[in-house]
Short mmCIF file of C-alpha atoms and ligand atoms in Angstrom, two decimals:
data_model
loop_
_atom_site.label_atom_id
_atom_site.label_comp_id
_atom_site.label_asym_id
_atom_site.label_seq_id
_atom_site.Cartn_x
_atom_site.Cartn_y
_atom_site.Cartn_z
CA MET A 1 -122.37 -109.50 -67.66
CA GLU A 2 -119.00 -108.83 -69.21
CA HIS A 3 -118.53 -108.26 -72.93
CA GLN A 4 -122.22 -108.06 -73.73
CA PRO A 5 -123.21 -105.83 -76.64
CA PRO A 6 -124.64 -102.44 -75.62
CA VAL A 7 -128.41 -102.21 -75.33
CA GLY A 8 -130.31 -99.29 -76.82
CA GLY A 9 -131.96 -98.01 -79.93
CA ASP A 10 -135.24 -97.25 -78.19
CA LEU A 11 -136.71 -93.81 -77.86
CA PRO A 12 -134.91 -92.22 -74.90
CA ALA A 13 -136.99 -91.00 -71.99
CA PRO A 14 -137.90 -87.29 -72.54
CA ASP A 15 -135.95 -86.10 -69.50
CA GLU A 16 -132.46 -87.00 -70.73
CA THR A 17 -130.85 -84.53 -73.12
CA PRO A 18 -132.20 -81.04 -73.83
CA ILE A 19 -133.88 -79.87 -77.00
CA ILE A 20 -132.47 -76.60 -78.37
CA ILE A 21 -135.03 -74.27 -79.89
CA VAL A 22 -133.94 -71.35 -82.06
CA ASP A 23 -136.22 -68.60 -83.33
CA SER A 24 -136.01 -64.81 -83.47
CA GLU A 25 -139.76 -64.53 -82.72
CA PRO A 26 -140.46 -64.65 -78.97
CA SER A 27 -144.03 -65.90 -79.58
CA VAL A 28 -142.78 -68.91 -81.57
CA LEU A 29 -140.15 -69.67 -78.92
CA SER A 30 -142.69 -69.65 -76.12
CA PHE A 31 -145.13 -71.79 -78.15
CA LEU A 32 -142.42 -74.40 -78.77
CA GLU A 33 -141.15 -74.25 -75.20
CA LYS A 34 -144.61 -74.85 -73.74
CA ALA A 35 -145.60 -77.60 -76.15
CA LEU A 36 -142.37 -79.51 -75.53
CA GLU A 37 -142.24 -78.98 -71.79
CA ASP A 38 -145.85 -80.19 -71.53
CA GLU A 39 -144.57 -83.47 -72.99
CA GLY A 40 -141.75 -83.59 -70.41
CA TYR A 41 -138.83 -82.54 -72.67
CA PRO A 42 -136.17 -80.25 -71.20
CA VAL A 43 -135.86 -77.21 -73.45
CA GLU A 44 -133.27 -74.48 -73.94
CA ALA A 45 -134.39 -71.49 -75.99
CA PHE A 46 -132.18 -69.19 -78.10
CA ASP A 47 -133.07 -66.14 -80.17
CA SER A 48 -129.84 -66.18 -82.20
CA ALA A 49 -128.26 -68.87 -84.33
CA GLN A 50 -124.77 -68.02 -83.08
CA ALA A 51 -125.75 -68.50 -79.42
CA ALA A 52 -127.44 -71.81 -80.25
CA LEU A 53 -124.33 -73.04 -82.04
CA GLU A 54 -122.12 -72.13 -79.09
CA ARG A 55 -124.46 -74.07 -76.81
CA ILE A 56 -124.33 -77.14 -79.11
CA ALA A 57 -120.55 -76.96 -79.17
CA SER A 58 -120.30 -76.88 -75.38
CA ALA A 59 -122.59 -79.74 -74.29
CA SER A 60 -124.67 -82.45 -75.82
CA ALA A 61 -128.12 -81.77 -77.17
CA ALA A 62 -130.66 -84.22 -78.53
CA LEU A 63 -132.40 -82.08 -81.08
CA MET A 64 -132.31 -78.60 -82.54
CA ILE A 65 -135.54 -77.02 -83.77
CA SER A 66 -134.68 -73.89 -85.67
CA ASP A 67 -136.37 -71.32 -87.80
CA ILE A 68 -134.96 -71.49 -91.30
CA GLN A 69 -134.76 -67.69 -91.61
CA MET A 70 -132.56 -66.57 -88.71
CA PRO A 71 -131.41 -62.96 -89.01
CA ASP A 72 -127.83 -63.63 -87.92
CA MET A 73 -127.02 -66.69 -90.02
CA GLY A 74 -128.25 -68.39 -93.17
CA ALA A 75 -130.20 -71.57 -92.49
CA MET A 76 -127.85 -73.78 -94.48
CA GLU A 77 -124.83 -72.49 -92.62
CA LEU A 78 -126.51 -73.06 -89.26
CA ILE A 79 -127.39 -76.65 -90.19
CA ARG A 80 -123.94 -77.38 -91.57
CA ARG A 81 -122.14 -75.97 -88.54
CA ALA A 82 -124.48 -77.65 -86.06
CA LEU A 83 -123.87 -81.01 -87.73
CA GLU A 84 -120.15 -80.33 -87.73
CA GLU A 85 -120.33 -79.92 -83.94
CA ASP A 86 -122.47 -83.02 -83.48
CA PRO A 87 -122.97 -85.23 -86.54
CA ASN A 88 -125.67 -87.13 -84.70
CA LEU A 89 -127.74 -84.10 -83.75
CA ALA A 90 -131.40 -84.38 -84.79
CA ILE A 91 -132.61 -81.24 -86.56
CA ILE A 92 -136.07 -79.99 -87.43
CA VAL A 93 -136.43 -76.72 -89.36
CA LEU A 94 -139.42 -74.42 -89.19
CA THR A 95 -140.36 -72.81 -92.50
CA GLY A 96 -142.78 -70.30 -93.89
CA ALA A 97 -144.92 -71.13 -96.95
CA ALA A 98 -142.41 -69.29 -99.14
CA ASP A 99 -139.43 -71.40 -97.98
CA ALA A 100 -140.32 -74.68 -99.68
CA GLU A 101 -137.11 -74.73 -101.70
CA SER A 102 -134.87 -74.08 -98.70
CA ALA A 103 -136.75 -76.74 -96.76
CA ILE A 104 -135.98 -79.34 -99.43
CA GLU A 105 -132.36 -78.19 -99.58
CA SER A 106 -132.10 -78.56 -95.78
CA LEU A 107 -133.30 -82.16 -96.02
CA ARG A 108 -130.46 -82.79 -98.39
CA LEU A 109 -128.03 -81.53 -95.74
CA GLY A 110 -129.26 -84.15 -93.29
CA VAL A 111 -132.13 -82.43 -91.51
CA ASP A 112 -134.69 -84.86 -90.11
CA ASP A 113 -137.84 -82.94 -90.93
CA TYR A 114 -139.32 -79.52 -91.71
CA LEU A 115 -142.51 -78.09 -90.27
CA GLU A 116 -144.43 -75.40 -92.02
CA LYS A 117 -145.69 -72.52 -89.89
CA PRO A 118 -148.22 -72.27 -88.35
CA ILE A 119 -147.21 -75.32 -86.40
CA THR A 120 -149.66 -77.53 -84.52
CA VAL A 121 -148.74 -79.15 -81.22
CA GLU A 122 -149.56 -82.63 -82.60
CA GLY A 123 -147.47 -82.09 -85.73
CA LEU A 124 -144.59 -80.81 -83.62
CA ILE A 125 -144.63 -83.69 -81.13
CA GLU A 126 -144.97 -86.30 -83.88
CA SER A 127 -141.99 -84.87 -85.73
CA VAL A 128 -139.91 -84.55 -82.53
CA THR A 129 -140.65 -88.17 -81.59
CA ARG A 130 -139.56 -89.37 -85.04
CA ALA A 131 -136.37 -87.31 -85.02
CA LEU A 132 -135.39 -88.43 -81.53
CA ARG A 133 -135.99 -92.08 -82.41
CA ARG A 134 -133.74 -91.70 -85.47
CA ARG A 135 -131.06 -90.13 -83.28
CA ALA A 136 -131.35 -92.84 -80.63
CA GLN A 137 -130.96 -95.51 -83.29
CA ALA A 138 -127.94 -93.78 -84.82
CA ASP A 139 -126.41 -93.46 -81.35
CA TYR A 140 -127.03 -97.12 -80.74
CA ARG A 141 -125.50 -98.12 -84.06
CA HIS A 142 -122.44 -96.03 -83.23
CA LYS A 143 -122.11 -97.64 -79.79
CA LEU A 144 -122.59 -101.07 -81.30
CA GLU A 145 -119.91 -100.37 -83.89
CA LEU A 146 -117.45 -99.27 -81.17
CA TRP A 147 -118.33 -102.31 -79.08
CA LEU A 148 -117.86 -104.63 -82.05
CA ARG A 149 -114.53 -103.08 -82.89
CA ASP A 150 -113.34 -103.47 -79.27
CA GLU A 151 -114.68 -107.00 -79.11
CA VAL A 152 -112.90 -108.05 -82.30
CA THR A 153 -109.63 -106.52 -81.06
CA ARG A 154 -110.04 -108.19 -77.66
CA ARG A 155 -110.81 -111.62 -79.12
CA THR A 156 -108.04 -111.38 -81.68
CA GLU A 157 -105.58 -110.63 -78.89
CA GLU A 158 -106.99 -113.51 -76.86
CA VAL A 159 -106.59 -115.93 -79.77
CA GLN A 160 -103.04 -114.68 -80.38
CA ARG A 161 -102.20 -115.15 -76.71
CA GLN A 162 -103.65 -118.64 -76.69
CA SER A 163 -101.87 -119.58 -79.86
CA GLN A 164 -98.55 -118.31 -78.47
CA GLN A 165 -99.14 -120.37 -75.34
CA LEU A 166 -100.01 -123.39 -77.43
CA GLU A 167 -96.84 -122.87 -79.45
CA LEU A 168 -94.70 -122.71 -76.30
CA VAL A 169 -96.40 -125.76 -74.81
CA THR A 170 -96.03 -127.75 -78.02
CA VAL A 171 -92.37 -126.87 -78.45
CA ALA A 172 -91.70 -127.63 -74.77
CA THR A 173 -93.48 -131.01 -75.01
CA LEU A 174 -91.72 -131.99 -78.20
CA SER A 175 -88.30 -130.95 -76.96
CA THR A 176 -88.89 -132.96 -73.78
CA LEU A 177 -89.55 -135.91 -76.04
CA VAL A 178 -86.36 -135.24 -78.01
CA ARG A 179 -84.38 -134.85 -74.78
CA ALA A 180 -85.79 -138.13 -73.47
CA MET A 181 -84.92 -139.82 -76.76
CA GLU A 182 -81.38 -138.45 -76.71
CA ALA A 183 -80.85 -139.07 -72.99
CA LYS A 184 -80.77 -142.81 -73.46
CA ASP A 185 -78.36 -142.47 -76.37
CA PRO A 186 -74.75 -141.80 -75.33
CA TYR A 187 -73.94 -140.35 -78.77
CA LEU A 188 -76.83 -137.96 -79.04
CA LYS A 189 -77.23 -136.71 -75.49
CA GLY A 190 -77.80 -132.91 -75.60
CA HIS A 191 -77.24 -132.82 -79.38
CA SER A 192 -80.45 -131.03 -80.32
CA GLU A 193 -80.16 -128.49 -77.56
CA ARG A 194 -76.67 -127.69 -78.73
CA VAL A 195 -77.81 -127.37 -82.35
CA ALA A 196 -80.61 -125.06 -81.17
CA ARG A 197 -78.14 -122.83 -79.32
CA LEU A 198 -75.77 -122.72 -82.27
CA CYS A 199 -78.63 -121.83 -84.63
CA ALA A 200 -79.87 -119.02 -82.39
CA LYS A 201 -76.38 -117.58 -81.92
CA MET A 202 -75.64 -117.67 -85.65
CA ALA A 203 -78.99 -116.12 -86.53
CA LEU A 204 -78.48 -113.34 -83.98
CA HIS A 205 -74.99 -112.74 -85.29
CA MET A 206 -76.38 -112.45 -88.82
CA GLY A 207 -78.99 -109.90 -87.71
CA PHE A 208 -82.10 -112.06 -88.00
CA GLU A 209 -85.32 -110.70 -86.49
CA GLU A 210 -86.23 -112.04 -83.05
CA ARG A 211 -89.12 -114.08 -84.47
CA ASP A 212 -86.80 -115.74 -87.01
CA VAL A 213 -84.23 -116.47 -84.32
CA ASP A 214 -86.98 -118.19 -82.27
CA ASP A 215 -88.12 -120.22 -85.27
CA LEU A 216 -84.56 -121.36 -85.93
CA ARG A 217 -84.04 -122.26 -82.26
CA THR A 218 -87.22 -124.36 -82.39
CA ALA A 219 -86.05 -125.97 -85.62
CA GLY A 220 -82.74 -126.77 -83.90
CA LEU A 221 -84.51 -128.42 -80.98
CA LEU A 222 -86.73 -130.53 -83.22
CA HIS A 223 -84.59 -131.10 -86.33
CA ASP A 224 -83.92 -134.78 -85.67
CA LEU A 225 -87.31 -135.69 -84.19
CA GLY A 226 -87.73 -138.16 -87.07
CA MET A 227 -84.79 -140.20 -85.70
CA ILE A 228 -87.36 -141.63 -83.28
CA ALA A 229 -88.36 -144.02 -86.08
CA ILE A 230 -84.82 -145.16 -86.94
CA PRO A 231 -83.77 -148.34 -85.12
CA ASP A 232 -80.83 -148.22 -82.68
CA SER A 233 -79.29 -151.09 -84.60
CA ILE A 234 -78.65 -148.57 -87.39
CA THR A 235 -77.86 -145.44 -85.39
CA HIS A 236 -75.46 -147.32 -83.08
CA LYS A 237 -73.79 -149.38 -85.77
CA GLN A 238 -70.01 -149.38 -85.32
CA SER A 239 -69.17 -150.14 -88.94
CA ALA A 240 -70.14 -148.34 -92.14
CA LEU A 241 -73.85 -148.32 -93.03
CA THR A 242 -75.13 -150.30 -95.98
CA GLU A 243 -76.89 -148.38 -98.72
CA ASP A 244 -80.27 -149.50 -97.40
CA GLU A 245 -79.40 -148.46 -93.88
CA TYR A 246 -78.24 -145.07 -95.09
CA ARG A 247 -81.55 -144.65 -96.94
CA ARG A 248 -83.40 -145.46 -93.68
CA VAL A 249 -81.41 -142.81 -91.83
CA GLN A 250 -82.25 -140.26 -94.54
CA GLU A 251 -85.93 -140.92 -93.94
CA HIS A 252 -85.65 -139.16 -90.56
CA VAL A 253 -86.11 -135.82 -92.33
CA GLN A 254 -89.49 -136.68 -93.86
CA ILE A 255 -90.63 -138.52 -90.74
CA GLY A 256 -89.89 -135.44 -88.61
CA VAL A 257 -91.70 -133.18 -91.07
CA ASP A 258 -94.73 -135.52 -91.10
CA ILE A 259 -94.89 -135.53 -87.29
CA LEU A 260 -94.74 -131.73 -87.08
CA LYS A 261 -96.80 -130.83 -90.15
CA PRO A 262 -100.18 -130.74 -88.34
CA LEU A 263 -98.89 -127.85 -86.18
CA PRO A 264 -99.37 -124.74 -88.36
CA HIS A 265 -97.64 -122.41 -85.89
CA LEU A 266 -94.42 -124.39 -86.42
CA ALA A 267 -94.64 -124.10 -90.21
CA ARG A 268 -91.46 -122.06 -90.64
CA SER A 269 -89.40 -124.22 -88.31
CA VAL A 270 -90.71 -127.28 -90.16
CA SER A 271 -89.62 -125.84 -93.50
CA TYR A 272 -86.06 -125.44 -92.16
CA ILE A 273 -86.13 -128.98 -90.78
CA ALA A 274 -87.26 -130.27 -94.19
CA GLN A 275 -84.08 -128.82 -95.72
CA HIS A 276 -81.47 -129.34 -93.01
CA HIS A 277 -79.62 -132.02 -95.00
CA GLU A 278 -79.77 -130.18 -98.33
CA ARG A 279 -76.40 -128.94 -99.69
CA LEU A 280 -75.75 -126.13 -102.19
CA ASP A 281 -74.07 -128.44 -104.73
CA GLY A 282 -77.22 -130.59 -104.87
CA SER A 283 -75.56 -133.51 -103.08
CA GLY A 284 -77.92 -133.31 -100.09
CA TYR A 285 -81.24 -134.99 -99.36
CA PRO A 286 -84.16 -135.53 -99.60
CA GLU A 287 -84.66 -133.22 -102.62
CA GLY A 288 -81.11 -132.55 -103.81
CA LEU A 289 -81.90 -128.81 -103.82
CA ARG A 290 -79.34 -126.31 -105.08
CA GLU A 291 -81.09 -123.24 -103.76
CA ILE A 292 -81.41 -123.36 -100.00
CA PRO A 293 -82.79 -120.55 -97.85
CA LEU A 294 -80.20 -119.11 -95.48
CA ALA A 295 -82.15 -120.18 -92.37
CA SER A 296 -82.13 -123.81 -93.55
CA GLN A 297 -78.39 -123.55 -94.25
CA ILE A 298 -77.81 -122.24 -90.73
CA LEU A 299 -79.66 -125.24 -89.30
CA GLY A 300 -77.79 -127.64 -91.58
CA LEU A 301 -74.45 -126.10 -90.74
CA ALA A 302 -75.14 -126.04 -86.98
CA GLU A 303 -76.14 -129.69 -87.09
CA HIS A 304 -73.15 -130.69 -89.14
CA PHE A 305 -70.75 -128.82 -86.89
CA ALA A 306 -72.37 -130.25 -83.74
CA SER A 307 -72.13 -133.79 -85.16
CA LEU A 308 -68.47 -133.39 -86.12
CA THR A 309 -67.56 -132.25 -82.63
CA GLU A 310 -69.45 -135.15 -81.00
CA VAL A 311 -68.37 -138.78 -80.76
CA ARG A 312 -70.09 -141.11 -83.18
CA PRO A 313 -70.10 -144.94 -83.05
CA HIS A 314 -67.48 -145.19 -85.80
CA ARG A 315 -65.24 -142.21 -84.89
CA GLN A 316 -63.98 -139.88 -82.19
CA ALA A 317 -65.07 -136.25 -81.88
CA TYR A 318 -63.23 -133.61 -83.89
CA ALA A 319 -61.93 -130.55 -82.09
CA ALA A 320 -63.84 -127.36 -82.94
CA ALA A 321 -60.92 -125.95 -84.96
CA GLU A 322 -60.66 -129.15 -87.05
CA ALA A 323 -64.39 -129.22 -87.64
CA LEU A 324 -64.40 -125.56 -88.71
CA GLU A 325 -61.51 -126.26 -91.06
CA GLN A 326 -63.43 -129.13 -92.65
CA LEU A 327 -66.48 -126.93 -93.04
CA THR A 328 -64.48 -124.07 -94.54
CA GLU A 329 -63.45 -126.49 -97.26
CA GLN A 330 -67.16 -126.93 -97.99
CA GLN A 331 -67.93 -123.25 -98.40
CA ASP A 332 -70.02 -122.55 -101.47
CA THR A 333 -70.31 -126.28 -102.19
CA TRP A 334 -72.37 -127.12 -99.09
CA PHE A 335 -72.98 -123.82 -97.34
CA GLU A 336 -72.63 -120.12 -98.17
CA VAL A 337 -69.47 -118.37 -96.95
CA ARG A 338 -71.49 -115.92 -94.83
CA ALA A 339 -73.05 -118.79 -92.86
CA ILE A 340 -69.64 -120.38 -92.23
CA ASP A 341 -68.21 -117.00 -91.25
CA ALA A 342 -71.04 -116.55 -88.76
CA LEU A 343 -70.36 -119.97 -87.24
CA GLN A 344 -66.67 -119.21 -86.94
CA GLN A 345 -67.41 -115.92 -85.21
CA VAL A 346 -69.92 -117.50 -82.83
CA ILE A 347 -67.43 -120.21 -81.78
CA LYS A 348 -64.70 -117.60 -81.40
CA ASN A 349 -66.93 -115.52 -79.11
CA GLU A 350 -68.07 -118.52 -77.09
CA PRO A 351 -65.58 -121.38 -77.36
CA GLY A 352 -67.70 -123.59 -75.07
CA LEU A 353 -70.21 -123.96 -77.90
CA GLY A 354 -67.55 -125.82 -79.89
CA GLU A 355 -67.35 -128.58 -77.33
CA SER A 356 -69.91 -131.25 -76.64
CA GLU A 357 -69.60 -131.25 -72.89
CA TRP A 358 -72.85 -133.13 -72.34
CA PHE A 359 -71.91 -136.70 -72.92
CA GLU A 360 -69.38 -139.35 -72.10
CA VAL A 361 -69.04 -142.54 -74.07
CA THR A 362 -68.18 -145.23 -71.61
CA ASP A 363 -67.83 -148.36 -73.71
FE1 FE2 B 401 -80.68 -134.67 -89.25
#
């Protein structure tokens, strides 16, 4: 089955990985070789520490059994270098009665066990079994750790992919709703899409990161979602709105935010939407803020410009140049100069964006 944790941790079968034996005494080497081979372990014998180390460096070994007093290398150096080559290598040292201190020191270095000469076959096999089990468990823990790390990475990526898909689906569904809402309204047809395009162009022009440009585009698409709750009798009114009606219209900001709030992946877009009618001089709504993040200003400015250049029930559309002139008069009172400059540049580069070519008012 896919993505199952690795199995292991048991004592490996004796025929897998060789045991390295190291002793300068041929009689000890042959005693060890016979005792281990009788138990089915593959054995490789070395009479020098250097040769044993080279062997450990070149291929994997399960266990090294070494005399602590090798003529060509101090015991501690042999242990240290062997563990450097393979940190998981099991090690048993063979000591004489006079080596008790070195034996204890070797344990400190990470040796599994020490056996005092003369060695018995039973003592040897018992110690080998213990050391190999310890190594198998350490191997298993290592494999498990690698598996876990891979699994966490894989699942995190999966969740991120799903959440990106969810985000795209949600934005697509909501903008379909906005489009449907605007389609039946001769004044608003294509408005949000146009605001979204203006926002994205301005943000790109101002050097925003791709992610921020996307968030602003989404905010543009959904900025007036709350208008869904405002009756046509108000939005289509030919004469000036009463104070009460104006207050109702203002509610579209909070209504939109409330609709979108349960979608955490849209949080940044929602924060821009919450502020798209705020103005730097505090005359905006709903909070009357005087400090407005640039992204929210871009959305507010794009919406305002789009509205000015579209027909409304009580007025004709302004030409792009007129609308820009009006907005330039509002620099630093409604929007920062740099945002207005960006809008001007964007319209200059793409004059089509200054025209609302999507709708026709027939009556
Ligand atoms: Fe709005």
